[in-house]
Amino acid sequence: MNSPVRERTEHNSTATGPARGVGRAHAKAILLGEHTVVHGTPAIAFPLPTLSVRAIARPATPGAVIEVPDGCFGFVTGGPDAAQNPASGPRVAVEEALRRWGLSEQLTDVVMECDIPLARGLGSSAACAGAAVRAVADLHGRTVDPATLYELVQCGEQVAHGKASGIDASAVLAGGPIRFHAGTATALDIGLDAALVIADTGMPGSTQHAVAGVRATLERDPRSARRLLTRAAELIGGAAADLSAGHAASLGRAMCDFQDLLAELGVSTPHIDALVAAALDAGAHGAKLTGAGLGGCVLALTDTGDARTVSAALRRAGAVQTWTVPTRDLRSGVQSLSVSTSEHGAHQ
């Protein structure tokens, strides 16, 4: 996010065909810091560019029915009929952008093709909002600087998830791993030569429900809350150092310790616990849930040569699909994401 965003490569002018704007964003995964980041600790996250969302924005006419291809979703914004559309993070983000540009009355339809599994803690809502804002900016010939784009996505995230820390809005727009703290994202050095395996539990999570539950848990016992948040900050600080120094074993232990902390906060589930155990039994250095929990995904750290074994073990334990990210690709900012799907179908 070092330069203004203005995607023009697929923009069609009215001279050559129907005007449209195109925007993209990608998924993310949190290594450590989910939930505690809302309460003041740092967090570590990395982008997943191969899991992406592409948005197309076009001018709309009053009363027109938006055409949404199979596997896509969309909305109409602007004009008197906008209030009748269901609120969503992407629509709120786009409407705020149009308001800032003095284009609130412009009728615009936005269609999104999203490869990111929904409600899995991989940042689908933030990515859709980012792609939608980029598409509408492209349509109207607007340049969106990184800070403004982050603000607009955050407007949508507050609707989608309630109190949003901002880590999703930062990570889905970032070009590499970040340390996020108090609304500021900084790039992280990666000296680790290993692999991260992400496993989809097959169960959707509810970020709003999980965030509210964690807040209630912390508020019930302030002394315990201070202990948990202090411990979380220690683990995250150590993990950043391990990433830079290439210490896979100690990073794995930090992940396991953070999983115990998240379980104490009430956001793990028996299925998540089973997947964590399966990854560790298969030789992973560490494993934990990633994202809000109560469903979603599990993240395991393993030696590169063991990634396929760990991935297979996760699928046998009930994961519906897995993705493998070599940490060397995180260093280069260009990821090769291998995907595996369970032979047993979705977990019931």
XYZ file of C-alpha atoms in Angstrom:
348
model
C 0.000 0.000 0.000
C 2.716 2.468 -0.951
C 1.085 4.176 -3.939
C -2.366 5.511 -4.825
C -4.802 2.969 -6.183
C -6.195 3.617 -9.630
C -6.881 0.455 -11.585
C -7.370 1.362 -15.248
C -6.236 -1.700 -17.168
C -9.715 -3.123 -17.784
C -11.704 0.116 -17.775
C -13.905 0.575 -20.861
C -14.922 4.077 -21.919
C -18.313 4.880 -23.410
C -16.547 5.261 -26.772
C -15.667 1.584 -26.895
C -18.523 0.046 -24.925
C -20.419 0.283 -21.662
C -18.460 2.187 -19.031
C -17.264 0.062 -16.159
C -14.701 0.046 -13.405
C -12.681 -2.884 -12.110
C -11.212 -3.450 -8.659
C -9.487 -6.277 -6.819
C -8.428 -7.284 -3.318
C -7.298 -10.524 -1.668
C -7.731 -12.719 1.397
C -5.631 -12.627 4.556
C -4.768 -14.869 7.492
C -3.859 -13.857 11.025
C -0.819 -15.593 12.454
C -1.271 -14.329 16.020
C -3.392 -11.646 17.644
C -6.993 -12.260 16.640
C -9.406 -10.891 19.251
C -6.701 -9.474 21.499
C -5.890 -6.877 18.822
C -9.335 -5.385 19.456
C -8.236 -4.840 23.072
C -4.916 -3.144 22.378
C -2.329 -5.818 21.572
C -0.452 -6.014 18.266
C -1.269 -8.712 15.735
C 0.578 -10.382 12.859
C -1.140 -11.093 9.540
C -0.197 -11.952 5.980
C -2.003 -11.589 2.632
C -3.238 -14.458 0.481
C -3.202 -12.919 -3.024
C -4.230 -16.116 -4.802
C -7.569 -16.078 -2.971
C -9.011 -12.927 -4.450
C -12.159 -10.961 -5.200
C -12.822 -9.049 -8.430
C -15.460 -6.335 -8.539
C -17.089 -4.720 -11.576
C -18.903 -1.385 -11.211
C -21.260 0.043 -13.862
C -23.685 2.952 -14.047
C -27.235 1.850 -13.244
C -30.602 3.206 -14.349
C -33.635 3.729 -12.090
C -35.672 0.565 -11.724
C -33.098 -1.603 -13.470
C -32.559 -5.110 -12.110
C -28.936 -5.903 -11.374
C -27.628 -8.907 -13.295
C -25.573 -11.163 -11.030
C -23.928 -14.221 -12.645
C -23.956 -17.553 -10.842
C -21.378 -17.658 -8.074
C -21.290 -13.857 -7.732
C -23.143 -11.314 -5.625
C -23.762 -7.612 -5.871
C -25.738 -4.532 -4.930
C -27.031 -1.217 -6.254
C -25.997 1.997 -4.551
C -26.870 5.670 -4.908
C -30.185 7.366 -5.577
C -33.498 7.105 -3.711
C -33.740 3.305 -3.868
C -30.446 2.660 -2.033
C -32.131 2.572 1.384
C -34.184 -0.427 0.246
C -31.077 -2.527 -0.349
C -29.835 -4.651 2.556
C -26.882 -3.110 4.364
C -23.534 -4.781 3.766
C -19.937 -3.860 4.394
C -19.069 -3.390 0.701
C -22.170 -1.276 0.037
C -21.513 0.934 3.059
C -17.887 1.421 1.970
C -18.923 2.346 -1.580
C -21.675 4.693 -0.419
C -19.227 6.516 1.843
C -16.813 6.848 -1.067
C -19.540 8.271 -3.303
C -20.572 10.681 -0.554
C -17.020 11.980 -0.221
C -16.793 12.463 -3.979
C -20.110 14.326 -4.161
C -21.673 11.477 -6.167
C -24.224 10.173 -3.657
C -27.063 10.346 -6.179
C -25.193 8.356 -8.811
C -26.869 5.015 -9.447
C -24.158 2.351 -9.539
C -24.324 -1.414 -9.586
C -21.425 -3.469 -8.277
C -20.976 -7.192 -8.928
C -18.303 -9.189 -7.123
C -16.751 -12.539 -8.011
C -15.175 -13.820 -4.804
C -12.841 -16.811 -4.529
C -12.500 -16.317 -0.761
C -14.625 -18.706 1.334
C -17.183 -16.634 3.211
C -17.345 -16.491 7.015
C -14.058 -18.368 7.417
C -11.903 -15.674 9.022
C -10.006 -15.010 5.785
C -11.159 -11.421 5.338
C -13.845 -11.904 2.680
C -15.947 -8.913 3.784
C -12.969 -6.525 3.906
C -11.646 -7.807 0.582
C -15.040 -7.372 -1.080
C -15.291 -3.828 0.299
C -11.790 -2.987 -0.939
C -12.436 -4.414 -4.389
C -15.811 -2.648 -4.627
C -14.364 0.755 -3.691
C -11.539 0.297 -6.182
C -14.041 -0.609 -8.910
C -16.255 2.425 -8.256
C -13.183 4.663 -8.098
C -12.112 3.278 -11.471
C -15.586 3.840 -12.911
C -15.606 7.494 -11.877
C -11.949 8.178 -12.627
C -11.046 8.780 -8.997
C -7.687 8.152 -7.374
C -7.840 6.583 -3.900
C -4.764 6.898 -1.715
C -3.955 3.981 0.637
C -5.040 5.770 3.821
C -8.416 6.720 2.341
C -8.986 3.230 0.974
C -8.290 1.814 4.446
C -10.764 4.277 5.991
C -13.476 3.350 3.501
C -13.026 -0.382 4.007
C -13.145 0.202 7.758
C -16.520 1.923 7.369
C -17.811 -1.297 5.867
C -16.093 -3.494 8.445
C -17.794 -1.660 11.319
C -21.121 -2.642 9.767
C -20.082 -6.197 8.924
C -18.440 -7.059 12.247
C -19.261 -4.415 14.827
C -16.100 -3.155 16.505
C -13.402 -3.901 13.930
C -9.730 -3.481 14.838
C -8.669 -2.632 11.297
C -6.344 -5.573 10.795
C -8.536 -7.105 8.083
C -8.803 -3.799 6.241
C -5.014 -3.480 6.337
C -4.108 -7.070 5.486
C -6.439 -7.518 2.492
C -4.838 -4.460 0.886
C -1.230 -5.218 1.899
C 1.502 -6.602 -0.314
C 3.252 -8.648 2.366
C 3.199 -9.678 6.036
C 2.328 -6.928 8.500
C 2.456 -6.144 12.189
C -0.721 -4.266 13.048
C -1.083 -2.180 16.188
C -3.433 0.657 17.121
C -4.526 1.252 13.548
C -1.026 1.234 12.051
C 0.416 -1.511 9.837
C 4.165 -1.988 9.398
C 5.953 -4.475 7.157
C 7.523 -7.524 8.798
C 10.823 -9.198 7.952
C 10.522 -12.915 7.228
C 13.614 -15.063 7.733
C 11.672 -18.301 8.108
C 11.910 -21.138 5.586
C 8.826 -23.203 6.364
C 5.219 -23.591 5.253
C 1.851 -22.467 6.572
C -1.076 -24.815 6.023
C -4.562 -23.315 6.276
C -7.450 -25.717 6.833
C -11.115 -24.856 6.312
C -13.255 -26.403 9.041
C -16.281 -26.282 6.743
C -18.160 -24.357 9.411
C -18.924 -20.642 9.102
C -18.006 -18.424 11.996
C -19.689 -15.250 13.229
C -17.187 -12.483 13.906
C -19.745 -10.268 15.639
C -20.791 -13.097 17.969
C -17.200 -14.096 18.719
C -16.039 -10.515 19.343
C -18.988 -9.871 21.666
C -18.318 -13.095 23.555
C -14.634 -12.267 24.064
C -15.501 -8.775 25.267
C -17.960 -10.209 27.792
C -15.380 -12.733 29.007
C -12.748 -10.045 29.539
C -15.153 -7.663 31.244
C -16.324 -10.303 33.719
C -12.858 -10.678 35.235
C -10.564 -7.632 34.799
C -7.645 -9.350 36.548
C -7.843 -12.338 34.226
C -8.223 -9.961 31.284
C -4.983 -8.167 32.150
C -3.196 -11.507 32.470
C -4.483 -12.773 29.118
C -3.732 -9.563 27.223
C -0.262 -9.272 28.735
C 0.469 -12.855 27.772
C -0.906 -12.290 24.272
C 1.373 -9.287 23.741
C 4.380 -11.327 24.900
C 3.575 -14.159 22.496
C 3.063 -11.785 19.565
C 6.320 -9.958 20.254
C 8.205 -13.246 20.430
C 6.536 -14.485 17.255
C 7.672 -11.423 15.296
C 11.234 -12.060 16.437
C 10.970 -15.753 15.528
C 9.681 -14.878 12.047
C 12.656 -12.601 11.466
C 15.213 -15.026 12.907
C 13.745 -18.135 11.284
C 12.994 -20.006 14.514
C 10.199 -22.358 13.449
C 10.077 -24.458 16.628
C 9.657 -21.531 19.012
C 7.160 -19.856 16.667
C 5.162 -23.087 16.656
C 5.137 -23.153 20.460
C 3.877 -19.569 20.482
C 1.052 -20.550 18.147
C 0.032 -23.404 20.437
C 0.161 -21.126 23.467
C -1.967 -18.560 21.678
C -4.472 -21.268 20.778
C -4.747 -22.105 24.491
C -5.378 -18.422 25.164
C -8.083 -18.263 22.487
C -9.697 -21.376 23.918
C -9.761 -19.659 27.324
C -11.493 -16.728 25.643
C -14.161 -19.127 24.409
C -13.694 -18.981 20.629
C -12.344 -22.468 19.941
C -14.618 -25.450 19.248
C -14.226 -29.230 19.507
C -13.781 -29.414 15.732
C -11.080 -26.747 15.775
C -9.384 -28.543 18.674
C -9.460 -31.791 16.695
C -7.851 -30.175 13.656
C -5.155 -28.552 15.811
C -4.402 -31.929 17.383
C -4.286 -33.636 13.972
C -1.774 -31.097 12.663
C 0.467 -31.480 15.702
C 0.268 -35.283 15.557
C 1.333 -35.076 11.892
C 4.484 -33.164 12.804
C 3.485 -29.495 12.654
C 5.534 -27.142 14.824
C 2.367 -25.411 15.957
C -1.297 -24.908 15.099
C -4.157 -22.651 16.089
C -7.386 -21.188 14.828
C -7.075 -18.138 12.610
C -9.669 -15.404 12.475
C -12.663 -15.036 14.749
C -13.027 -18.724 15.607
C -16.280 -20.547 16.444
C -15.757 -22.123 13.023
C -13.641 -20.784 10.196
C -10.080 -21.965 9.641
C -7.076 -23.503 11.385
C -3.491 -22.471 10.648
C -0.539 -24.855 11.058
C 3.211 -24.155 10.802
C 5.296 -26.981 9.405
C 8.602 -27.687 7.725
C 8.252 -27.342 3.967
C 8.803 -31.048 3.377
C 6.069 -31.978 5.856
C 3.372 -29.669 4.500
C 1.721 -32.324 2.352
C 1.604 -34.789 5.261
C 0.099 -32.179 7.590
C -2.403 -31.124 4.934
C -3.532 -34.720 4.434
C -3.888 -35.232 8.182
C -6.062 -32.124 8.446
C -8.343 -33.362 5.677
C -8.651 -36.765 7.319
C -9.636 -34.969 10.521
C -12.496 -33.200 8.755
C -11.104 -30.144 6.940
C -13.001 -29.605 3.700
C -10.029 -28.021 1.952
C -6.522 -26.823 2.725
C -4.147 -24.240 1.306
C -0.353 -24.285 1.657
C 1.704 -21.080 1.670
C 5.533 -21.344 1.624
C 6.995 -18.675 3.882
C 9.661 -17.926 1.270
C 6.826 -16.600 -0.902
C 5.812 -14.288 1.913
C 9.298 -12.817 1.762
C 9.047 -12.180 -1.959
C 5.458 -10.981 -1.800
C 4.482 -13.380 -4.602
C 2.619 -16.389 -3.339
C 2.162 -19.858 -4.785
C -0.902 -21.220 -3.059
C -1.498 -24.947 -3.417
C -5.000 -26.191 -2.677
C -6.283 -29.570 -1.547
C -9.893 -30.633 -1.027
C -11.119 -33.317 1.341
C -12.205 -36.579 -0.206
C -14.887 -36.789 2.433
C -16.734 -33.577 1.543
C -17.927 -30.935 3.949
C -17.782 -31.589 7.640
C -21.237 -32.022 9.120
